[in-house]
CSV table of C-alpha atoms and ligand atoms in Angstrom, one decimal:
chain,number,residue,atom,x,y,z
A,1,UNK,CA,0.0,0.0,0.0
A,2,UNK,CA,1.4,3.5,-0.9
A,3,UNK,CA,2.5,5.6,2.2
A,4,UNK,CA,-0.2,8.3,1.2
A,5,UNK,CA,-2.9,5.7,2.1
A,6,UNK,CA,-1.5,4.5,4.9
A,7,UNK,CA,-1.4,7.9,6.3
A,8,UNK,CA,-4.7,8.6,5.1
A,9,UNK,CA,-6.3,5.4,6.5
A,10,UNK,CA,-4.6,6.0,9.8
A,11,UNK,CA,-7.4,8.9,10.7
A,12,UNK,CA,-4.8,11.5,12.1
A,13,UNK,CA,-3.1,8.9,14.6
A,14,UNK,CA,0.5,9.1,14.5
A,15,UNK,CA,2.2,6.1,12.8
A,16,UNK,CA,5.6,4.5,14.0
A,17,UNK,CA,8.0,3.5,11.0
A,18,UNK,CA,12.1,3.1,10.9
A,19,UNK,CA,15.1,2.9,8.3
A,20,UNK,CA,17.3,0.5,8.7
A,21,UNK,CA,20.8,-0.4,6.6
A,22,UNK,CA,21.8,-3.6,4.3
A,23,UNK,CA,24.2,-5.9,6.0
A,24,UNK,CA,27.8,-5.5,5.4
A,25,UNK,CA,28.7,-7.5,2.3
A,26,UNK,CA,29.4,-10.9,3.8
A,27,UNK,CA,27.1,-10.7,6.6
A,28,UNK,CA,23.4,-13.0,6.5
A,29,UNK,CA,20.0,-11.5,6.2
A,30,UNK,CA,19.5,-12.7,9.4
A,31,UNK,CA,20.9,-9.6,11.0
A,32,UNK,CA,18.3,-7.9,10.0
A,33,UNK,CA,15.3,-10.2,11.0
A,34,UNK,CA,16.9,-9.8,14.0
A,35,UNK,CA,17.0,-5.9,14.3
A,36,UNK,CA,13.4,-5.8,12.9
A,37,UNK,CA,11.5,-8.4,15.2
A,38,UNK,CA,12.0,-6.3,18.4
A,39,UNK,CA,10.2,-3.4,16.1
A,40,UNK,CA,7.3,-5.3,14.5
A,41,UNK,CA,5.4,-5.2,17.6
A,42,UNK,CA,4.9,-1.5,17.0
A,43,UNK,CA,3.0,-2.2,13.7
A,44,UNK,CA,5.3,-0.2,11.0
A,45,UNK,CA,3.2,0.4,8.1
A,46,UNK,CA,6.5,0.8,6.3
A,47,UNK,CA,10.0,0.3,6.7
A,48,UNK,CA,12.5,1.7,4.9
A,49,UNK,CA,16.1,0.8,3.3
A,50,UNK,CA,18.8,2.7,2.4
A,51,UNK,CA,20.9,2.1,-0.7
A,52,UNK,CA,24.3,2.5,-0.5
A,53,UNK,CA,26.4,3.3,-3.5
A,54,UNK,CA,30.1,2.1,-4.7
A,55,UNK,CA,32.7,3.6,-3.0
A,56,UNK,CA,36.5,4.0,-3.8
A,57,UNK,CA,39.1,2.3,-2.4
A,58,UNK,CA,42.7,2.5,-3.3
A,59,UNK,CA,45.2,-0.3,-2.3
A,60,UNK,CA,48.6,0.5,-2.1
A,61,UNK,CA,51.0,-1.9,-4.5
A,62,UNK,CA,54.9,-3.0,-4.3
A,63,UNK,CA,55.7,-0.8,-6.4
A,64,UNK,CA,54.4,2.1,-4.6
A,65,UNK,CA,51.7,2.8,-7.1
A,66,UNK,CA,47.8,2.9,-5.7
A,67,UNK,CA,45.5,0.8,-7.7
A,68,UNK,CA,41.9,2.0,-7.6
A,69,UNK,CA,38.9,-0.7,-6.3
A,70,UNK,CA,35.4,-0.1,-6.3
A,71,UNK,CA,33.6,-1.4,-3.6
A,72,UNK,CA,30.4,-1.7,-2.8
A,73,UNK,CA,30.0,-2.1,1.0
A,74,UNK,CA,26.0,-2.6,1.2
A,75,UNK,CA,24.6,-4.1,-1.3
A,76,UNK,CA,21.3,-6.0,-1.1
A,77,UNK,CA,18.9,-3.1,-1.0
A,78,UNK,CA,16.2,-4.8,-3.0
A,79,UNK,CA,16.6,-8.2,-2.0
A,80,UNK,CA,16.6,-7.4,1.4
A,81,UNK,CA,13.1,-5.0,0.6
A,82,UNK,CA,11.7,-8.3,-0.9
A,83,UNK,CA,12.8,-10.2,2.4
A,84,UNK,CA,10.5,-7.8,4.3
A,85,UNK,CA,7.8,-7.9,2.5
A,86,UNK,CA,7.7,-11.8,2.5
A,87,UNK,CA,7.9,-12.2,6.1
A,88,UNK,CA,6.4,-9.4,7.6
A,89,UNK,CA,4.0,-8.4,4.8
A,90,UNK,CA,5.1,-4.9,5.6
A,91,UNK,CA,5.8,-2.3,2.8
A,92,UNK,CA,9.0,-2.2,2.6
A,93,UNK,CA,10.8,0.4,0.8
A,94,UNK,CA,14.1,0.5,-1.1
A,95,UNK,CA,16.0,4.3,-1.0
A,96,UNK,CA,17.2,5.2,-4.9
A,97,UNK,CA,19.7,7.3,-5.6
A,98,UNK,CA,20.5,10.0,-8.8
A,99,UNK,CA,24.3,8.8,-7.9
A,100,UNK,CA,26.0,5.5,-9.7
A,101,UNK,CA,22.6,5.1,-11.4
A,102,UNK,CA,22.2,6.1,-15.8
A,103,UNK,CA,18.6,6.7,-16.7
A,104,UNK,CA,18.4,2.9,-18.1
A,105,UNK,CA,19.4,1.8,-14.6
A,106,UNK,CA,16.9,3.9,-13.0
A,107,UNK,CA,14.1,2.5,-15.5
A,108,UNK,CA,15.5,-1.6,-14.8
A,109,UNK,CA,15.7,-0.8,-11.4
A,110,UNK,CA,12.1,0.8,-11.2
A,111,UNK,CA,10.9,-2.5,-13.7
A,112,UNK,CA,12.0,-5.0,-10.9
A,113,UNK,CA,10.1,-3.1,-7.9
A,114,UNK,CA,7.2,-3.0,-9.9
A,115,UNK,CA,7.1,-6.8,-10.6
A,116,UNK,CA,8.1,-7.6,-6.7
A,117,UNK,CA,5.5,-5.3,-5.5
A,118,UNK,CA,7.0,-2.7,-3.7
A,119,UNK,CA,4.4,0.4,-4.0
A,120,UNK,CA,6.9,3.3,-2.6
A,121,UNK,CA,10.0,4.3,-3.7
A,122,UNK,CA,12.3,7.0,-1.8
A,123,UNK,CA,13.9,9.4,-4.6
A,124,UNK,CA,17.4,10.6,-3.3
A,125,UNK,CA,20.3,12.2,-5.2
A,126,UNK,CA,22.8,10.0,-3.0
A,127,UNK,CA,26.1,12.2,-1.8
A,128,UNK,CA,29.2,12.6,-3.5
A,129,UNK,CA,31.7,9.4,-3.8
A,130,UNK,CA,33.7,9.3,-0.2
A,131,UNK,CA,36.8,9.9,-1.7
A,132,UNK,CA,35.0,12.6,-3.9
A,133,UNK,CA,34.3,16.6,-2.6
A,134,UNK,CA,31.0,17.1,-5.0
A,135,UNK,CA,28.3,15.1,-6.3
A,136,UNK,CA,28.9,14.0,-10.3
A,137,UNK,CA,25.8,12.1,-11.6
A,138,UNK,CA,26.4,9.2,-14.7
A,139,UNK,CA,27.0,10.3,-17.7
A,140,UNK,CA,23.6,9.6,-18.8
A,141,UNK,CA,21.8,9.8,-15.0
A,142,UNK,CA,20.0,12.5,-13.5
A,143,UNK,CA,21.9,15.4,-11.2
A,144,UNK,CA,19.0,16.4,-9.3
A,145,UNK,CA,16.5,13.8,-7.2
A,146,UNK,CA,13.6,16.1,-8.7
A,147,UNK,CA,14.9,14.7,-12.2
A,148,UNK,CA,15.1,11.6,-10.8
A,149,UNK,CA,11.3,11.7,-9.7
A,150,UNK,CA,10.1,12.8,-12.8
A,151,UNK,CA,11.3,9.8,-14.5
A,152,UNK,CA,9.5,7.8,-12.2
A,153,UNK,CA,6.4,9.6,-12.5
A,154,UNK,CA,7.2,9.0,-16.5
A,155,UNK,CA,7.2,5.8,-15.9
A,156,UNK,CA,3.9,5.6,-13.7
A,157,UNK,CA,2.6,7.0,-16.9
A,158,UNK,CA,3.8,4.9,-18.9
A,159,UNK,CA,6.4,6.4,-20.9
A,160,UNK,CA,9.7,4.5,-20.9
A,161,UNK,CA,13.2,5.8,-22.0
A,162,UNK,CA,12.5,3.9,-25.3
A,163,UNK,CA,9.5,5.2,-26.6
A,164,UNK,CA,9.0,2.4,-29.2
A,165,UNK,CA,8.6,-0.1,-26.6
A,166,UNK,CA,5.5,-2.1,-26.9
A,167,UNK,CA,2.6,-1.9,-24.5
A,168,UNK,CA,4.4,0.7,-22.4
A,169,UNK,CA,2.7,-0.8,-18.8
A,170,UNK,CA,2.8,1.4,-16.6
A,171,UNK,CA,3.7,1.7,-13.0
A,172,UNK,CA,1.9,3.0,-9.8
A,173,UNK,CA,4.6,4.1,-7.2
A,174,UNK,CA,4.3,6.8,-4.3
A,175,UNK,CA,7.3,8.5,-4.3
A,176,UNK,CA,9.0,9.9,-0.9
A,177,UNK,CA,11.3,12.6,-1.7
A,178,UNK,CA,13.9,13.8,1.1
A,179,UNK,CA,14.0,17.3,3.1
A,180,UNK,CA,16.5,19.4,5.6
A,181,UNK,CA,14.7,21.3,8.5
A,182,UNK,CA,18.0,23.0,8.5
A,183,UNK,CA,18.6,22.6,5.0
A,184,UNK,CA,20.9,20.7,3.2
A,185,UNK,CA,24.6,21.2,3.3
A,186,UNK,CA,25.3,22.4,-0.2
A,187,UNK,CA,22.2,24.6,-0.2
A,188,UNK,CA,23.0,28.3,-0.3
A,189,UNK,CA,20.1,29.1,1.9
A,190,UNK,CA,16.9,27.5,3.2
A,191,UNK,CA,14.4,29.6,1.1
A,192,UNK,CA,16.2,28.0,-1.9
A,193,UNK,CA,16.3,24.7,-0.8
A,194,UNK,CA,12.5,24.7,0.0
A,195,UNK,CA,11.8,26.1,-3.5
A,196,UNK,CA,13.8,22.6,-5.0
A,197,UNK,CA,11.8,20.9,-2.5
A,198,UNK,CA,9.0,22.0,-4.3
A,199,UNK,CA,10.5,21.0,-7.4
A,200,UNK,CA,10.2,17.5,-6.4
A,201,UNK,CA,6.6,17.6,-5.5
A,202,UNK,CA,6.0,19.3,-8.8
A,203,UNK,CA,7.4,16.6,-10.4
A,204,UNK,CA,5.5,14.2,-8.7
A,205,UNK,CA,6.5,13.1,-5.1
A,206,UNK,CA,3.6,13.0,-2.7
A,207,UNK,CA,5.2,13.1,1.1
A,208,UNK,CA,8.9,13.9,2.4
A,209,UNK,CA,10.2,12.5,5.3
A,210,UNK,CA,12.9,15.0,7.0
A,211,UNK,CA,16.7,14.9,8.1
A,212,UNK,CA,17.0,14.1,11.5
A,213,UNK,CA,16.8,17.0,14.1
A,214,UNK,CA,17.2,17.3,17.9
A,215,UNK,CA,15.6,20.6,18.5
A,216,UNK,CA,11.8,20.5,17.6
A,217,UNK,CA,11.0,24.1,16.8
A,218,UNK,CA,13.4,23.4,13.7
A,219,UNK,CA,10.8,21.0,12.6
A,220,UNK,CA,7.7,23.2,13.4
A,221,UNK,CA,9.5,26.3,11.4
A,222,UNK,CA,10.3,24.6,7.9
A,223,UNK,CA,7.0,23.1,8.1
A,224,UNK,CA,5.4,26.3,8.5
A,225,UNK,CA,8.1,27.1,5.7
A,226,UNK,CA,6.7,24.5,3.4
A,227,UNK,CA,3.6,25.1,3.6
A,228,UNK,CA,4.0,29.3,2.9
A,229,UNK,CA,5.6,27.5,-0.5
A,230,UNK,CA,2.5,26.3,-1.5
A,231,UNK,CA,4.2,22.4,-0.2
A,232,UNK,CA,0.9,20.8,0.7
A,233,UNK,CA,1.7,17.0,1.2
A,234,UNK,CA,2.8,15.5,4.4
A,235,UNK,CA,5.8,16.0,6.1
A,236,UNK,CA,7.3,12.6,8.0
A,237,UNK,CA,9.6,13.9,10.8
A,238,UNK,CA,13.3,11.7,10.9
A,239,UNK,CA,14.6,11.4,14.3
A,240,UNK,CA,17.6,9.3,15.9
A,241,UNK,CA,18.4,8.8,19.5
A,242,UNK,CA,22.2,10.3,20.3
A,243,UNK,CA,23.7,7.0,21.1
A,244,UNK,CA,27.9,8.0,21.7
A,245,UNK,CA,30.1,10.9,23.0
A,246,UNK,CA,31.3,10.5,19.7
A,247,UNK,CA,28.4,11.7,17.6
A,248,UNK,CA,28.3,15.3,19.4
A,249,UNK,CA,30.7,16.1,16.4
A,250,UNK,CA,30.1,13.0,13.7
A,251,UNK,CA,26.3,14.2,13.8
A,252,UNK,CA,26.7,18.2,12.7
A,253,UNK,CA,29.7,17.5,10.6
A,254,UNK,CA,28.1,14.7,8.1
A,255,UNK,CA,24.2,16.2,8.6
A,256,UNK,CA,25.0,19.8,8.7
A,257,UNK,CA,22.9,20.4,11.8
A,258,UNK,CA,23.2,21.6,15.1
A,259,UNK,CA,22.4,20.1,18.4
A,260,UNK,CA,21.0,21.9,21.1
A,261,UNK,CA,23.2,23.1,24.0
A,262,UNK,CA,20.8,21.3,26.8
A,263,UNK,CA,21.8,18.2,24.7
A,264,UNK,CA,25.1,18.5,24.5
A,265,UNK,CA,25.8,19.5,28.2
A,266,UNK,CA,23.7,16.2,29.1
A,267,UNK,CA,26.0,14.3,27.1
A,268,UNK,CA,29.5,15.9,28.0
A,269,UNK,CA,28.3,15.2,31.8
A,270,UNK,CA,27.6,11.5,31.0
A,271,UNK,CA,30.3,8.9,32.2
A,272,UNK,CA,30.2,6.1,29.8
A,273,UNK,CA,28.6,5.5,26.4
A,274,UNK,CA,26.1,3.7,28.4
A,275,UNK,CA,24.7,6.7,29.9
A,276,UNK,CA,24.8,9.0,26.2
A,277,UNK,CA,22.7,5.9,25.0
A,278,UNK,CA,20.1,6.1,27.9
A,279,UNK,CA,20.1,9.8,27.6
A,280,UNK,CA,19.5,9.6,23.8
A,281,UNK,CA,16.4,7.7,24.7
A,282,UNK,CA,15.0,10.0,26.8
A,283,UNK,CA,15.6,13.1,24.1
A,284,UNK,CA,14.1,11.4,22.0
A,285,UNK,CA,10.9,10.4,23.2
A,286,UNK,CA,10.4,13.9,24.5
A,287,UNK,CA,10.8,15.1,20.6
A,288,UNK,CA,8.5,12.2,19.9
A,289,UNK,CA,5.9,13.0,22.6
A,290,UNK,CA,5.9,16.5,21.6
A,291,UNK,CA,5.9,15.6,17.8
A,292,UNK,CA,2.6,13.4,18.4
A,293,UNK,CA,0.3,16.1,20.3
A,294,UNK,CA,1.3,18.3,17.3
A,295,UNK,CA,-0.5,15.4,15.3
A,296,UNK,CA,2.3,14.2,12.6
A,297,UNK,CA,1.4,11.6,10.8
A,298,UNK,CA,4.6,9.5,11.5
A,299,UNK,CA,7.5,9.4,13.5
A,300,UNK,CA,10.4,7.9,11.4
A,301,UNK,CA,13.2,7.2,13.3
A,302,UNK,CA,17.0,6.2,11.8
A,303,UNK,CA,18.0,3.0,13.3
A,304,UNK,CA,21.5,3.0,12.0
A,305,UNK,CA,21.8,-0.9,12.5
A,306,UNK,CA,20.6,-1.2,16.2
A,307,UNK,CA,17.1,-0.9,17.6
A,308,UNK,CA,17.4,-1.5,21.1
A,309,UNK,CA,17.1,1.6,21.5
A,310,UNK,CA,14.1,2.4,18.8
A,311,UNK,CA,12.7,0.1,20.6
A,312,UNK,CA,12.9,1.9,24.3
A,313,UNK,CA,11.4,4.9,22.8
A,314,UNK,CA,8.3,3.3,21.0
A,315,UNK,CA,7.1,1.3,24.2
A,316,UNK,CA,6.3,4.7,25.6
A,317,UNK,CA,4.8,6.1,22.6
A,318,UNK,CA,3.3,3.3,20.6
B,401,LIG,P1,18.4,17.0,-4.0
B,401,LIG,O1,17.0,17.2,-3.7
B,401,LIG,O2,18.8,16.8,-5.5
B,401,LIG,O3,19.2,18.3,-3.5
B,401,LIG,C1,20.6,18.3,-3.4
B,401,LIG,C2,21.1,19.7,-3.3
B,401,LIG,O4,20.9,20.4,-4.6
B,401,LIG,C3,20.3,20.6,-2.3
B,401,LIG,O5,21.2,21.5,-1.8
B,401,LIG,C4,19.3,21.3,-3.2
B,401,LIG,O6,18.9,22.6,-2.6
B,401,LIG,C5,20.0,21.5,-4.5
B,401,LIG,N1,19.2,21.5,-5.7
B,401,LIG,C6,18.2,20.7,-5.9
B,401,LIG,N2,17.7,20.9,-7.2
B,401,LIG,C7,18.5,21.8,-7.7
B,401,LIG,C8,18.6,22.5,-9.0
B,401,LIG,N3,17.7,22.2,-10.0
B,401,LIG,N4,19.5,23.4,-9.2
B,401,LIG,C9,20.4,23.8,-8.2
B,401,LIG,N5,20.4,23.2,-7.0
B,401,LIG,C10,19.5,22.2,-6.8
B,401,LIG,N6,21.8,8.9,0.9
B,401,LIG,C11,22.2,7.7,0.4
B,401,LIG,O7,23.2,7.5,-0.3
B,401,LIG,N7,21.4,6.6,0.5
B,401,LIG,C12,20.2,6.6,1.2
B,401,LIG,O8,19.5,5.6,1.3
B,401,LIG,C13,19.8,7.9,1.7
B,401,LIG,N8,18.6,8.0,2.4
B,401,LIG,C14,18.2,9.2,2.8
B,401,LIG,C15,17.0,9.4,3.5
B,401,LIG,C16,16.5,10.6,4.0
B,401,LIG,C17,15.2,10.8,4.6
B,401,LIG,C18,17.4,11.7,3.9
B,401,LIG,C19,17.0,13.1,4.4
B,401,LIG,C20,18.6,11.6,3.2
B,401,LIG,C21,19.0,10.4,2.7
B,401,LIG,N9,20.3,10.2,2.0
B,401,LIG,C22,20.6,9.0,1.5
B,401,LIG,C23,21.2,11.4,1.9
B,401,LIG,C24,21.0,12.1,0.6
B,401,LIG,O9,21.3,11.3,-0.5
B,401,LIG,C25,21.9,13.4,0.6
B,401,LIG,O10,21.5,14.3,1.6
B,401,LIG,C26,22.1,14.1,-0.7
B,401,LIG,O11,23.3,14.9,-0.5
B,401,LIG,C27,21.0,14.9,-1.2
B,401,LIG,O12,20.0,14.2,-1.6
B,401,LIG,P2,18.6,14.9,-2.0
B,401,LIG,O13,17.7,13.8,-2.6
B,401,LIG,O14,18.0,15.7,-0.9
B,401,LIG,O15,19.1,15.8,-3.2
C-alpha cells in the first residue's frame, strides 16, 4: 500500500516507522530479522532501506603505485526489501539514488520493484563518492532527485526511455522525496532549498520524510516554511536517539545540523557510552511526545543498525 494511504487510512493517529541499513557485504539477512523483530510489535506500516552506492578504495601496490577498487560495501537493497515484505508483509521500501545510477538503470531498477511489489520508492540524489568533494551524476543519470522523480512519474505514466517499446505498462509508485529542516549542506540558503523541494513535488512526489533533528521548533519552522511554498503534502519527521560521546561532532559535521546546548551538556556530563545511549532515549521520546500532540502523521526514526534503542522509545509512545 502506498504511504499516502497509509497515512490517510490512519485517521490522524500518528504512525511508528524506521530505516534500517543492508548488512555489510558478507554478513546473513539474518541480521536484520533480528534488528526488525523487536520493532514489528509496533506495527510499522513501512520500513525503509537505504541504498548505499560504490565507493573508492585505493590499495597500495609494491611498487608504490595505488591501484583503484570499487567497492560496494552494502549491497542488497532490494533483496533485502523483498525479504521484508515476504515475512512481515510490511511495505518495505528501497531508497534510490541520482548517484551511480544512468537513466536505463533507474528504468531496470524501477521494472524490478514494480514486478516484486513494492508500492513506494524514496527518490534521493545519494552524496558525493567518499573519496570525492562534489556530487557528479552518470554520464547519462540525472543530477538532481527532482529529475530523478520525474522519471519515475514518466514511468507511472507509462512512458519508458525507449518510446517504441510495446505496451508501455505502466507503474503506480508513491514517491517519498527527502527534506532538511536545517537545510541541506550544499544549499546556499533555506528559502532556496524549499523552492527545490517543491520541485520535487512538482514533479511528482507526494510526502517527504525529514533529516533528522534534535531541536523540535526546527521541525515546526520549515514546516510552516513549506507550507507558505505552496508544499501541501505530508511532512514525515526523521529522528535518531544520540547513542555516543562521539556523535556530538560526527552528527553536525556529516548532517550539517546543530544540536542543542541542553543536549550537548547532558552528554558531556555522562560517564560512559552507556549513559549517552540512555540519555538519547529519553531526548528522544520527548521530541516524539511533543511531535505526536502536534498530530504528525509519523515518527520515522533512523536505526542506523541497532534498535534496542528504537525500541525503548516506542514502548512509551506506541
Ligand atoms: P536533491 O533534492 O537533489 O538536493 C541536493 C542539493 O541540490 C540541495 O542542496 C538542493 O537545494 C540543491 N538542488 C536541488 N535541485 C537543484 C537544481 N535544480 N539546481 C540547483 N540546486 C538544486 N543517501 C544515500 O546515499 N542513500 C540513502 O538511502 C539515503 N537516504 C536518505 C533518506 C533521507 C530521509 C534523507 C533526508 C537523506 C538520505 N540520504 C541518503 C542522503 C541524501 O542522498 C543526501 O542528503 C544528498 O546529498 C541529497 O539528496 P537529495 O535527494 O536531498 O538531493
Amino acid at each position: 500500500m502506498k504511504v499516502t494511504d497509509h497515512i490517510h487510512n490512519a485517521g490522524g493517529k500518528t504512525q511508528f516507522s524506521f530505516e534500517i541499513l543492508p548488512p555489510l557485504k558478507g554478513q546473513n539477512i539474518k541480521q536484520i530479522f533480528d534488528q526488525m523483530d523487536p520493532l514489528m510489535e509496533f506495527k510499522p506500516p513501512f520500513v525503509d532501506v537505504t541504498y548505499h552506492r560504490e565507493e573508492y578504495v585505493y590499495n597500495e601496490l609494491a611498487n608504490g603505485l595505488l591501484q583503484k577498487k570499487v567497492v560496494r560495501k552494502r549491497p542488497g537493497t532490494v533483496g533485502i526489501c523483498a525479504a521484508i515484505q515476504n515475512k512481515y508483509q510490511v511495505d518495505a521500501i528501497p531508497h534510490i539514488l541520482c548517484g551511480g545510477f544512468t537513466k536505463e538503470d533507474t528504468e531496470n531498477f524501477l521494472i524490478d520493484l514494480g514486478f516484486l511489489g513494492i508500492d513506494n520508492v524514496m527518490a534521493l540524489r545519494g552524496d558525493a563518492v567518499k573519496s570525492e568533494t562534489y556530487f557528479t551524476s552518470e554520464k547519462e543519470g540525472h543530477s538532481y532527485a527532482s529529475d530523478l522523480v520525474e522519471q519515475i512519474s514518466e514511468l507511472n505514466a507509462g512512458k519508458y526511455l525507449d518510446a517504441e517499446i510495446l505496451n508501455q505498462a505502466k507503474t503506480d509508485f508513491c514517491i517519498g522525496v527527502a527534506g532538511y529542516p536545517e537545510k541541506h549542506m550544499e544549499a546556499p540558503s533555506l528559502d532556496s532549498d524549499v523552492h527545490f523541494l517543491k520541485k520535487k513535488i512538482n514533479n511528482g512526489a507526494t510526502y517527504i520524510v525529514t533529516q533528522m533533528f534534535f531541536d523540535n521548533r526546527k521541525y515546526f519552522a520549515f514546516v510552516d516554511k513549506c507550507r507558505a511554498a505552496g508544499i501541501t503534502v505530508p511532512i514525515i519527521p526523521g529522528l535518531k536517539p544520540i547513542a555516543t560521546k562521539k556523535q556530538l561532532n560526527l552528527i553536525p559535521h556529516r548532517f550539517s545540523l546543530e544540536l542543542p546546548d541542553d543536549l550537548i551538556l547532558g552528554v558531556v556530563k555522562c560517564k560512559d557510552n552507556k549513559a549517552v545511549r540512555q540519555l538519547g532515549v529519553e531526548w528522544c521520546t520527548q521530541q516524539s511526545k511533543e511531535l505526536i500532540a502536534a498530530g504528525v502523521p509519523v515518527l520515522h526514526y533512523y536505526s542506523m543498525g541497532k534498535s534496542d534503542n528504537i525500541k525503548a522509545i516506542a514502548s512509551s509512545l506506541f
